[in-house]
XYZ file of C-alpha atoms in Angstrom:
617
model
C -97.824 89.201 -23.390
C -101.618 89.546 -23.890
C -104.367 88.458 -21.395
C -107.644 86.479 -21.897
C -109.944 86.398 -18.765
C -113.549 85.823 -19.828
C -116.726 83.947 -18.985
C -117.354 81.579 -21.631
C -120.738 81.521 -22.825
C -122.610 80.283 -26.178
C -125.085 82.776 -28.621
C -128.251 82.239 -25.995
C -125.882 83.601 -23.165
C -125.480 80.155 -21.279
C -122.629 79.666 -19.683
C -120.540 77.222 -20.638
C -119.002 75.447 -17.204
C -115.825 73.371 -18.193
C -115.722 74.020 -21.787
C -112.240 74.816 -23.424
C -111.063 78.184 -25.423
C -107.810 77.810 -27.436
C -106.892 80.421 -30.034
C -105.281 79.699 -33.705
C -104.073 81.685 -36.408
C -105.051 83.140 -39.875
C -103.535 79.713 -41.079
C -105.561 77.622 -38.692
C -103.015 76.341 -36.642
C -102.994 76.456 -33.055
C -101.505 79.503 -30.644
C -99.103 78.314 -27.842
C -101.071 79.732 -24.465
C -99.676 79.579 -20.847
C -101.458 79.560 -17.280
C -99.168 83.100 -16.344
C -96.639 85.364 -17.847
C -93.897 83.271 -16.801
C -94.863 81.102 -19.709
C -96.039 78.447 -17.624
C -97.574 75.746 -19.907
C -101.033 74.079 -19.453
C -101.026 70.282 -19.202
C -103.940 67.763 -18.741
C -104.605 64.880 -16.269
C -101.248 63.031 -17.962
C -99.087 65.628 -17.758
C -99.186 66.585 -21.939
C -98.911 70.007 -22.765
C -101.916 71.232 -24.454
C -102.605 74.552 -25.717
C -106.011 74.704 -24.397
C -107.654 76.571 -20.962
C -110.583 75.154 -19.230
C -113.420 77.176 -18.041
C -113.986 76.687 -14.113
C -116.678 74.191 -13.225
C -118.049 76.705 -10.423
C -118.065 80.376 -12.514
C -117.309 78.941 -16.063
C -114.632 81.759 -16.411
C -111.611 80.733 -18.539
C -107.746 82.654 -18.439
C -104.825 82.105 -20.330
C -101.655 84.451 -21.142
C -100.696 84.487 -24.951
C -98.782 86.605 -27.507
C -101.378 88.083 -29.344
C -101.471 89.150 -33.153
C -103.916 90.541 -35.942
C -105.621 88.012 -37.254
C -105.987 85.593 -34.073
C -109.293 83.297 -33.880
C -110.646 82.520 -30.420
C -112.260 79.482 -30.759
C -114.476 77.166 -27.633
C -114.824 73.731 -28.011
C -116.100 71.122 -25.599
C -114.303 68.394 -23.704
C -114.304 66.649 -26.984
C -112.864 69.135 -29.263
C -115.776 70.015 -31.062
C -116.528 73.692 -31.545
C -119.418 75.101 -29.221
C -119.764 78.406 -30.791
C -119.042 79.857 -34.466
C -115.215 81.128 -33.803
C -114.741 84.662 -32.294
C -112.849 86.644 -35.171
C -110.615 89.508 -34.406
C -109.322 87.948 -30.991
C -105.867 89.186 -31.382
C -107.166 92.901 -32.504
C -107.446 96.394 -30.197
C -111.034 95.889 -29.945
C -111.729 92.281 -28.879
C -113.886 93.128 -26.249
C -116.429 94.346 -28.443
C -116.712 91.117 -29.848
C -117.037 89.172 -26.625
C -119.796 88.478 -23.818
C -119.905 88.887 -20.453
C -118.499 91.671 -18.189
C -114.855 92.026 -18.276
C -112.298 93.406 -15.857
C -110.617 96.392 -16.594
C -107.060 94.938 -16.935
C -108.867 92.207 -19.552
C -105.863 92.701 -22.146
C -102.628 94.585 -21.625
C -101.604 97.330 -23.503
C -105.963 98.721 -22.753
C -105.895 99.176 -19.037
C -105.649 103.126 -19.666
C -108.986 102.613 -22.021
C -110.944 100.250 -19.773
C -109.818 102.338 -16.413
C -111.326 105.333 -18.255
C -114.871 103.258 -19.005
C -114.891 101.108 -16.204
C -118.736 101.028 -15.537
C -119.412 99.557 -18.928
C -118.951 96.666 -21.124
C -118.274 99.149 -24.302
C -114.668 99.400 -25.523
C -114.119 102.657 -28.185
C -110.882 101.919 -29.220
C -111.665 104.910 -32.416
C -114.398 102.357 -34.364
C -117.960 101.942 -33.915
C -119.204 101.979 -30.412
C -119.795 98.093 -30.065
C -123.195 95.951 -28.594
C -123.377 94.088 -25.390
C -124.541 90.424 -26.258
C -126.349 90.534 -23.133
C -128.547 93.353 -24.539
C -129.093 91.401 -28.039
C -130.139 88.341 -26.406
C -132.542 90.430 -23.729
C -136.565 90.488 -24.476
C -137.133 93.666 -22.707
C -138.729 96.389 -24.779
C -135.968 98.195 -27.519
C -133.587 95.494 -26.734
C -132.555 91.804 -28.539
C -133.908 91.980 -32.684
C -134.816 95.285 -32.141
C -131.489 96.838 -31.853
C -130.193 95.073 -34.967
C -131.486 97.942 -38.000
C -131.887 96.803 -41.662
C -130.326 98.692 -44.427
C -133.966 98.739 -46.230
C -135.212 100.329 -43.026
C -136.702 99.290 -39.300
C -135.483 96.248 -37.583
C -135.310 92.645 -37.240
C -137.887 93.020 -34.754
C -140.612 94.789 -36.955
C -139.634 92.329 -39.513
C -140.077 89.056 -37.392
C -144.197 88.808 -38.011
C -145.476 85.957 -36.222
C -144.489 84.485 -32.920
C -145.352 80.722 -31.677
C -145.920 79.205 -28.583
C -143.190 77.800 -28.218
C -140.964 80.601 -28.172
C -143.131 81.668 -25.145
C -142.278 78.070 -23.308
C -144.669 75.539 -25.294
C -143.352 71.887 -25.285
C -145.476 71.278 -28.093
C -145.636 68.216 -27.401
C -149.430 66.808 -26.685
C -149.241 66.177 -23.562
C -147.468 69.042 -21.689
C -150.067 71.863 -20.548
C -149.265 74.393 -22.978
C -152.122 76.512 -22.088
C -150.030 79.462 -20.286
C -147.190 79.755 -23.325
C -150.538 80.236 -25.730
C -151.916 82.636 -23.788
C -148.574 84.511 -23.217
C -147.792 84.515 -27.192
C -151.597 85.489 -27.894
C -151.453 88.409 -25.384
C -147.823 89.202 -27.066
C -149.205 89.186 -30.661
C -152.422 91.569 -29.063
C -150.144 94.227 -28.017
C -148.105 94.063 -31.630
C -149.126 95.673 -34.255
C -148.736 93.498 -37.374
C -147.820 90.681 -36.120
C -149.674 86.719 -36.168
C -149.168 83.765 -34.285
C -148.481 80.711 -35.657
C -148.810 77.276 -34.547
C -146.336 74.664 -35.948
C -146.851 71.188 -37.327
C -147.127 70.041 -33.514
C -149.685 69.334 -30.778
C -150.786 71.163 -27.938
C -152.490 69.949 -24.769
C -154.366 73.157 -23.129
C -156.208 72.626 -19.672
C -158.417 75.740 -20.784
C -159.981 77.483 -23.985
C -157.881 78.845 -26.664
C -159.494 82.298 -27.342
C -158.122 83.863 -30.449
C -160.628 86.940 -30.456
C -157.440 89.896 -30.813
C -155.065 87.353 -33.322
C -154.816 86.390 -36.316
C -153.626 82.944 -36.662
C -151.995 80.936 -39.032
C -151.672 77.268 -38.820
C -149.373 74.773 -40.188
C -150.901 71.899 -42.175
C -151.539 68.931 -38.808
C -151.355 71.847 -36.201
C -153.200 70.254 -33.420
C -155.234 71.906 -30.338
C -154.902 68.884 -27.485
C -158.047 69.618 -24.818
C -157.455 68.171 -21.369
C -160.901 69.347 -20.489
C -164.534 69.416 -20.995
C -166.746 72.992 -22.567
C -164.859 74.992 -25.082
C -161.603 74.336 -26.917
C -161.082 77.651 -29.220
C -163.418 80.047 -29.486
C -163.773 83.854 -31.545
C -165.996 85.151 -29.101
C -167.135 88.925 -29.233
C -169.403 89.879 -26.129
C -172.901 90.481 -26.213
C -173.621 93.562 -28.853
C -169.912 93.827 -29.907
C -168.280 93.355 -33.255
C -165.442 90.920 -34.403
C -164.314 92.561 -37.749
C -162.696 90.221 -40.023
C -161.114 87.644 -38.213
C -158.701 85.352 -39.534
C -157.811 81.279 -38.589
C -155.637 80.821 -42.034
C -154.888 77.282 -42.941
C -156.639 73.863 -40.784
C -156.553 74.082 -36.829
C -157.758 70.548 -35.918
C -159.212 70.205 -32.168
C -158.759 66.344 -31.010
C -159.989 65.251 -27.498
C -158.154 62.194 -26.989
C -161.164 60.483 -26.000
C -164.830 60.275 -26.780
C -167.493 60.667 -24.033
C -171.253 61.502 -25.652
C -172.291 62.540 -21.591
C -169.820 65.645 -21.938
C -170.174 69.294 -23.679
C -167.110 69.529 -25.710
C -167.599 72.414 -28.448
C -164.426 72.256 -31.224
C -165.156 76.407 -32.072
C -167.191 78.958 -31.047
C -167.543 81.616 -33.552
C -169.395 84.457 -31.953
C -170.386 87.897 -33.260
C -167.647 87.718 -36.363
C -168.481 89.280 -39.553
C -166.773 88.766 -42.686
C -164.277 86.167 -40.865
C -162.357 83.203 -42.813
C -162.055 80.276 -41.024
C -160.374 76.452 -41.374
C -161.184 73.944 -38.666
C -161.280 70.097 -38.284
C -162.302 68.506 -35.309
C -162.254 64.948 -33.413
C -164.132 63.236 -30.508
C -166.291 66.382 -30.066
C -169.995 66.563 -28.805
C -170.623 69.545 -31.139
C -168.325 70.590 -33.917
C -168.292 74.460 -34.586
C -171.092 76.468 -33.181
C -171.887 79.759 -34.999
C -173.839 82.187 -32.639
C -175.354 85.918 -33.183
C -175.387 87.216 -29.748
C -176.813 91.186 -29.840
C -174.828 91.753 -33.404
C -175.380 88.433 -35.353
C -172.819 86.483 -36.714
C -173.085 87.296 -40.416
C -170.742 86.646 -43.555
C -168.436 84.076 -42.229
C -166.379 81.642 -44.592
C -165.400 78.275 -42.722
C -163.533 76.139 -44.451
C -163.979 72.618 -42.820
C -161.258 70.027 -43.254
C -162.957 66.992 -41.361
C -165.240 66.753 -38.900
C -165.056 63.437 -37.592
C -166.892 61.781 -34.812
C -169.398 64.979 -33.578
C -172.754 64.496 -32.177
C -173.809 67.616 -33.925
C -171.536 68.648 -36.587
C -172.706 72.263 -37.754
C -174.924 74.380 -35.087
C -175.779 77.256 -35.691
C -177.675 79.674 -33.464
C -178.907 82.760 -32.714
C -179.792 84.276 -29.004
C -181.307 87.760 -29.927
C -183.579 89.500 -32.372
C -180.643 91.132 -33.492
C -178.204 88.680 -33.481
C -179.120 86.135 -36.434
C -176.555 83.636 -37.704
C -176.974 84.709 -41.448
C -175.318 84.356 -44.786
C -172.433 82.265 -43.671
C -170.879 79.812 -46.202
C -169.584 76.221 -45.153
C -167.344 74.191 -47.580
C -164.474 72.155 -47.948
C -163.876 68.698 -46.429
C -166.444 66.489 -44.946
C -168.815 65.932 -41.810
C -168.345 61.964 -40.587
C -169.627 60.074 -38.119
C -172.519 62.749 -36.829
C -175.287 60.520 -35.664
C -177.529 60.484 -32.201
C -176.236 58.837 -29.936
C -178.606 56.871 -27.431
C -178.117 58.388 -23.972
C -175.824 61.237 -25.478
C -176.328 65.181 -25.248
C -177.900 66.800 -27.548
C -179.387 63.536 -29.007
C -182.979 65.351 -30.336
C -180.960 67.159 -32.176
C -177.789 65.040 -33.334
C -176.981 65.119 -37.028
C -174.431 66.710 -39.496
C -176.521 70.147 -39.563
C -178.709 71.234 -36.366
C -180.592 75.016 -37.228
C -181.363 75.824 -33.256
C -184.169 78.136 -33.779
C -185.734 77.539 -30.200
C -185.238 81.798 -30.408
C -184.725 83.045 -33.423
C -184.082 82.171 -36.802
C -180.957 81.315 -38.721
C -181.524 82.700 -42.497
C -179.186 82.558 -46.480
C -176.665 80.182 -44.852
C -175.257 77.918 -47.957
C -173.554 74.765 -47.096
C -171.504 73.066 -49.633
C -170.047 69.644 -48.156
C -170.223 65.679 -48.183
C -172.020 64.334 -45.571
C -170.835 60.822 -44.517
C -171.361 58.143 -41.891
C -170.144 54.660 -42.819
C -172.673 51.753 -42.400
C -175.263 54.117 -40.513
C -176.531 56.905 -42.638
C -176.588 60.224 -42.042
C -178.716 62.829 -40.672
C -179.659 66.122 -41.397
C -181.377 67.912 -38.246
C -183.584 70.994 -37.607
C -183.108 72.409 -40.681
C -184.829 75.883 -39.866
C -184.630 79.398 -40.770
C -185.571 81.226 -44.294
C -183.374 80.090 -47.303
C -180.806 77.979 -46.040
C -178.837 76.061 -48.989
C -177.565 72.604 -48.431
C -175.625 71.131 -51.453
C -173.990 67.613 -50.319
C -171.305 66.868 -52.895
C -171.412 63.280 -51.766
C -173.328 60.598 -49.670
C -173.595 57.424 -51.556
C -175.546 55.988 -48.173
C -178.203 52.892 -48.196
C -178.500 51.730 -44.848
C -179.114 53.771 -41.315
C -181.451 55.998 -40.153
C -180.905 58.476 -42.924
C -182.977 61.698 -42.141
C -183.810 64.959 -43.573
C -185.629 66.930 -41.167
C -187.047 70.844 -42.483
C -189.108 71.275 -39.264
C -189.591 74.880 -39.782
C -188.594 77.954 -41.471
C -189.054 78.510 -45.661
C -187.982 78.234 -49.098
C -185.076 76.158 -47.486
C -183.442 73.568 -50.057
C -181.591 70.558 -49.921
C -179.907 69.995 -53.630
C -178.546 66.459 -54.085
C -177.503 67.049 -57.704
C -174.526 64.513 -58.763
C -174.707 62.590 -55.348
C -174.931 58.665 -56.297
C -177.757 58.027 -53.869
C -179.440 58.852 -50.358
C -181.075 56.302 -48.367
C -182.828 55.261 -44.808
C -185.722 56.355 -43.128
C -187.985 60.181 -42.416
C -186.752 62.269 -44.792
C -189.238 64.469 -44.230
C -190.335 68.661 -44.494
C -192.405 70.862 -43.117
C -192.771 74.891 -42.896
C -193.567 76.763 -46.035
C -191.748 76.071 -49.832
C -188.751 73.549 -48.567
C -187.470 71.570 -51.192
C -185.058 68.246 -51.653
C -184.232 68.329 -54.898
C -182.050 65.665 -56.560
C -182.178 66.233 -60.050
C -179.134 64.958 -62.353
C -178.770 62.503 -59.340
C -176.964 59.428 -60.316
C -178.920 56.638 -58.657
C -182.457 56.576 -57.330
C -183.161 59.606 -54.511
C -183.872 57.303 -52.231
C -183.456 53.344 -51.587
C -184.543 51.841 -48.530
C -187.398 50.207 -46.211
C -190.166 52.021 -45.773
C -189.486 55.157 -46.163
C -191.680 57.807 -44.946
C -191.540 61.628 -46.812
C -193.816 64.278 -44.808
C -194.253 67.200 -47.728
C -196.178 69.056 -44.689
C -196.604 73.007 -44.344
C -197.406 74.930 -47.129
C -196.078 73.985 -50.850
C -193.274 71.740 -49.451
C -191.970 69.124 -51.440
C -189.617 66.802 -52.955
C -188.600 67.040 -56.714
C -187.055 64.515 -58.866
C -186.517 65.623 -62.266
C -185.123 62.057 -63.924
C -182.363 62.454 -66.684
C -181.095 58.963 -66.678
C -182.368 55.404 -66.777
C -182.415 55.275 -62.976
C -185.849 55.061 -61.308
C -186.312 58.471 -59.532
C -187.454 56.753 -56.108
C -187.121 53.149 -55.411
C -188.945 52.194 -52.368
C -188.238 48.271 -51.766
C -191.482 46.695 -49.032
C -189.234 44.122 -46.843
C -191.952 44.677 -44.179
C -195.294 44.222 -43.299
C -196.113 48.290 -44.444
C -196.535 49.983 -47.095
C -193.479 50.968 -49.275
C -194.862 54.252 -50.317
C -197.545 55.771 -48.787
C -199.161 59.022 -49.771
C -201.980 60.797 -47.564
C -204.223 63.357 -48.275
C -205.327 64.575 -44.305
C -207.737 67.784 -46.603
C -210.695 67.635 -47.688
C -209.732 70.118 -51.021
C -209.681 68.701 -54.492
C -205.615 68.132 -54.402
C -204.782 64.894 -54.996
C -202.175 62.806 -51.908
C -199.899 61.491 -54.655
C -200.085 62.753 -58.551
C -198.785 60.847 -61.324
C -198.073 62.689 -65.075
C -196.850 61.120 -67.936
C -195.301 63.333 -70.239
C -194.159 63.400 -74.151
C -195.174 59.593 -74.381
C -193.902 58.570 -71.276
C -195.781 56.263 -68.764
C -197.265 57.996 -65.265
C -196.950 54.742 -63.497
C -194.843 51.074 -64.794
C -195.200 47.667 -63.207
C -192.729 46.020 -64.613
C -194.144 42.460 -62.783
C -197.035 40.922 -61.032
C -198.243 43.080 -57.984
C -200.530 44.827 -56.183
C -201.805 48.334 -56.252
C -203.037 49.424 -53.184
C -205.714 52.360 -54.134
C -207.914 54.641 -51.924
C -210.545 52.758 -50.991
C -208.833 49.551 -50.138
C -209.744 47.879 -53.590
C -206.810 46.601 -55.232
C -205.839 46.165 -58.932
C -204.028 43.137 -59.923
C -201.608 41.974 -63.111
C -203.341 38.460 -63.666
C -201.270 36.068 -65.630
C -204.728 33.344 -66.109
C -207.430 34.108 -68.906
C -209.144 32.240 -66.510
C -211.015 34.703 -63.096
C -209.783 34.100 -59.735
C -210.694 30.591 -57.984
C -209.109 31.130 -54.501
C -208.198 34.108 -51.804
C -210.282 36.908 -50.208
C -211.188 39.771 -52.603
C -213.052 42.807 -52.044
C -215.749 44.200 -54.398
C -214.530 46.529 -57.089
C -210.858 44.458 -56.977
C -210.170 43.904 -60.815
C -207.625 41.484 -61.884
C -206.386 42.339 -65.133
C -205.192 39.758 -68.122
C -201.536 40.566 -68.431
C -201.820 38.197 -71.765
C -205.497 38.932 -73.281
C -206.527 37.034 -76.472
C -208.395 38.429 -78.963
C -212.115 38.253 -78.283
C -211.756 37.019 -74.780
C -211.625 39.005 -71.611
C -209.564 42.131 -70.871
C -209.756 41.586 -67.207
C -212.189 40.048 -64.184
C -214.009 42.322 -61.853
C -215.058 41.028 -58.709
C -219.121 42.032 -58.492
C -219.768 40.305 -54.688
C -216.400 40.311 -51.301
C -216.224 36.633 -50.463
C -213.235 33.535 -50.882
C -213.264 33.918 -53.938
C -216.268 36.458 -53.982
C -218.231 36.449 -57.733
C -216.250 37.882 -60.645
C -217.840 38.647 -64.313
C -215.698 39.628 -67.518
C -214.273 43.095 -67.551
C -214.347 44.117 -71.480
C -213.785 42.154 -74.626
C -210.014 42.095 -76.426
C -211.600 43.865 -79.939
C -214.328 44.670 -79.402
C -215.642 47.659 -81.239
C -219.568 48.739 -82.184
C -220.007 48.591 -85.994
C -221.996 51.055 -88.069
C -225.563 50.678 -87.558
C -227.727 49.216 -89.817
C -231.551 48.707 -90.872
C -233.444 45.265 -91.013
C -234.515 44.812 -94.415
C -238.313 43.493 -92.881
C -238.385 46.943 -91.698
C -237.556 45.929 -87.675
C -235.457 47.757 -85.481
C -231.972 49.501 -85.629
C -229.746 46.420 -84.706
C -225.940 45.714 -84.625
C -225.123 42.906 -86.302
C -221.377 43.008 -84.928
C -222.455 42.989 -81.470
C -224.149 40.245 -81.532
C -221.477 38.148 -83.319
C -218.843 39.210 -80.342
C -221.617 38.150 -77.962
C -221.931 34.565 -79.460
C -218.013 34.499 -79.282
C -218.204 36.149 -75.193
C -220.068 32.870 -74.843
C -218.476 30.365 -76.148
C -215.457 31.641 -74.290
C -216.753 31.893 -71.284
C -218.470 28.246 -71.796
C -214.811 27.034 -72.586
C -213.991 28.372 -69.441
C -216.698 26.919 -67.578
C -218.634 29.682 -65.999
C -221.316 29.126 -68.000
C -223.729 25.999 -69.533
């Protein structure tokens, strides 16, 4: 009779304290087993035979006696019956022991004590095959042991071929609320010391009490991966030092960054990318003060693709700075998703320069950065801040906007340009340039390039401006006067020969349309008005020089009225005759004078008009 004396344990190596181990043939059906070799039977807490051995509650160690055979299955169950671990095949065979856990005694089966005796300080049993593996050594982390012992028949190990590692198998819970900040950091400094392999972070959530730096990785994220902050400054950064290199970094797929709550007072920075060239990034963010911040420190940070999914709810959405002479932020390309929500906020950091885009070139200048994006904010406009640097490239693929506080701001810098083609319309207040050749350009544009109150464009610096090339039957700019100022308003502050605002109609087109009755506010504070009476104006202050004109003239009568003296209603005379035209001179047969006979017939007609109209006896 055979003897089983073992430590029951599942695949991770726990022990299994009061679990059962029966054993059943190649048929299935189960081996009698007794509690000695006098064939003592085991019963349970009725007094049934069973053919079952529990483990001990205090060691989880499990014996039975049994006659054993080729072919015999140990299986473990629990108290219920149902199987704990895959079955154990081979139970009944010379070299069991190779096939189970655990350290076992040397008189573990009969018929072996001479073979155990003779390797008594290990847990190997040669019985002629293959020298067998511990499971305590395959399920062991230290260095050459657990997937590294197992070899592929292609070559190398399970180890080399596992390439990524995640938090969680480093203790993360995962779960948005636990800390998770020391599992990160322990798979991050694992993956740093690997060769070839990437960390991962699932479709889960992780709270982190301290910055994620990803510098050494390279990451790839499941689609809804989510960084958790518990606290205030930096959430992940790729941060070389001052005057060092990041080569190529890599954050593949969407890593969102989500403070739970919002609070404008704090400095919460989403990503710092510092000192990376030629890096490919995807980020989303939540609740943040500032977005993503790309910084040249000493090397620049030059080349960068960053994907954005959203960026929701930022302060500043896009900064981008640079700290030394050497250390631009240049030629880094943003696209994807969409900026929301970036606004000022009154009291809030960083409110001077809140907006979707803030150039901070309070050192040096940002230069060639291209920016490919919709820019959103529902109900409130949107804002594009401190746009700076040498040619910069904003193309927003959508902001159909008509209320807010709007703003493009090109404070400095040159040849910068903000292309609206195929947005449906921008609106609000201050879009306005300055610095040397910026340009907002909105040709193909949908809708007019701008609706709203008021709104103020400052073409300053040196050949700044804003183009509008129309295509469609959409006015160009529609500026709508709710207020007591002027709708559009353009100021020449020089005393050269350029004109403030100039107004070309080409291939038969019309420089300027009223399309109703108005008023024409003109440089000297005359005004030109469409007058719907033949008759001049009887009432209201007028200005000399005003001219009213006739926006239904009669043949013979009055193009327009002219007011020749300021007063309520000031003195107005005729301003042209409808038809009017000098004939072909001719001589008065008594030998007078050259004399136009036309003239003086349109003359009679002037006044009879004018005595119909009663201005004159």
């Amino acid at each position: 009779m055979n003897k089983f004396y073992e430590t029951l344990t599942n695949l991770r190596g726990d022990v299994l304290f009061g679990y059962r181990t029966q054993v059943v043939d190649p048929t299935g059906a189960i081996v009698d087993i007794y509690k000695d070799r006098n064939g003592t039977r085991f019963t349970d807490s009725s007094g049934n035979i069973v053919n079952y051995a529990e483990a001990s509650t205090d060691t989880g160690m499990a014996e039975f006696y049994w006659t054993a055979a080729t072919g015999h299955i140990l299986q473990i169950t629990d108290s219920s019956g149902e199987l704990a671990r895959p079955p154990i095949i081979g139970v009944g065979d010379n070299y069991v022991l190779g096939n189970l856990s655990g350290d076992l005694p040397t008189t573990a089966i009969d018929g072996l004590d001479a073979t155990l005796a003779a390797k008594a300080d290990t847990t190997y049993v040669d019985t002629g095959l293959a020298e067998k593996v511990p499971t305590a050594d395959l399920a062991s982390t230290d260095t050459g042991k657990g997937a590294a012992m197992v070899k592929l028949t292609s070559g190398g190990d399970v180890q080399e071929a596992i390439q990524y590692v995640t938090p969680e198998m480093f203790g993360a819970a995962a779960d948005g609320i636990t800390d998770d900040k020391i599992a990160i950091d322990a798979a991050i400094a694992f993956v740093a010391a690997n060769s070839g392999t990437h960390l991962l972070f699932n479709q889960k959530s992780y709270a982190t009490s301290g910055t994620v730096d990803l510098t050494t990785v390279k990451v790839t994220v499941s689609r809804g991966a989510t960084i958790v902050p518990t606290h205030d400054g930096t959430a992940v950064q790729y941060a070389g030092a001052s005057g060092t290199i990041i080569q190529s970094p890599r954050l593949e797929g969407n890593l969102r960054v989500a403070w739970a709550t919002v609070d404008w007072t704090k400095d919460r920075l989403a990503f710092l990318i510092q000192n990376c060239y030629f890096g490919v990034f995807g980020v989303s963010w939540y609740n943040a003060t500032r977005g993503i911040k790309v910084h040249g420190n000493g090397t620049g940070c030059v080349y960068n693709e960053i994907t954005i999914g959203e960026g929701f709810r930022a302060n500043v959405g896009i900064w981008l700075s640079s700290e030394t002479a050497t250390g631009w932020s240049n030629a880094n390309k943003f696209s994807g998703g969409r900026l929301y929500g970036a606004r000022a906020v009154a009291g809030s950091l960083y409110e001077a320069q809140a907006g979707h885009i803030c150039f901070d070139d309070s050192l040096y200048q940002s230069n060639g950065n291209e920016f490919d994006l919709s820019l959103e904010w529902s109900g409130t406009g949107f804002r594009l801040a401190r746009m700076g640097g040498i040619r910069n490239r904003l193309y927003p693929r959508y902001a159909e906007l008509d209320s807010g506080d709007t703003t493009w701001i090109v404070d400095t810098g040159t040849e910068n340009l903000i292309d609206c083609e195929g947005v449906a319309y921008l609106a609000g207040y201050d879009p306005s340039l300055a610095g040397s050749a910026n340009r907002v350009d909105v040709s193909g544009a949908t809708r007019p390039m701008v609706r709203g109150q008021q709104s103020y464009f400052d073409a300053g610096g040196t050949g700044a401006d804003i183009r509008k090339v129309q295509s469609t039957t959409r006015p160009a700019i529609w500026a709508q006067n709710s207020g007591s100022g002027a709708a559009v308003r353009a100021q020449n502050t020089s005393s050269g020969a350029n004109p403030a605002l100039e107004v070309v109609g080409a291939s038969g087109g019309a420089g300027v349309s009223i399309p109703a009755a108005g008023t024409w506010t003109v440089f000297n504070g005359t005004k030109k008005v469409a007058w719907s009476s033949a008759i001049a104006p009887s009432t209201g202050a007028w200005t000399r020089g005003d001219i009213a004109w006739i926006t239904n003239p009669s043949t013979g009568g009055p193009v327009g009225w002219i007011c020749t003296a300021s007063g309520t209603p000031g003195t107005w005379v005729p301003l042209g005759i409808a038809g009017a035209s000098r004939a072909a001179a001719v001589t008065d047969p008594a030998g007078g004078t050259t004399v136009d006979t036309e003239c003086r017939a349109q003359l009679a007609a002037l006044i009879d008009s004018l005595q119909a109209a009663g201005l004159m006896a």
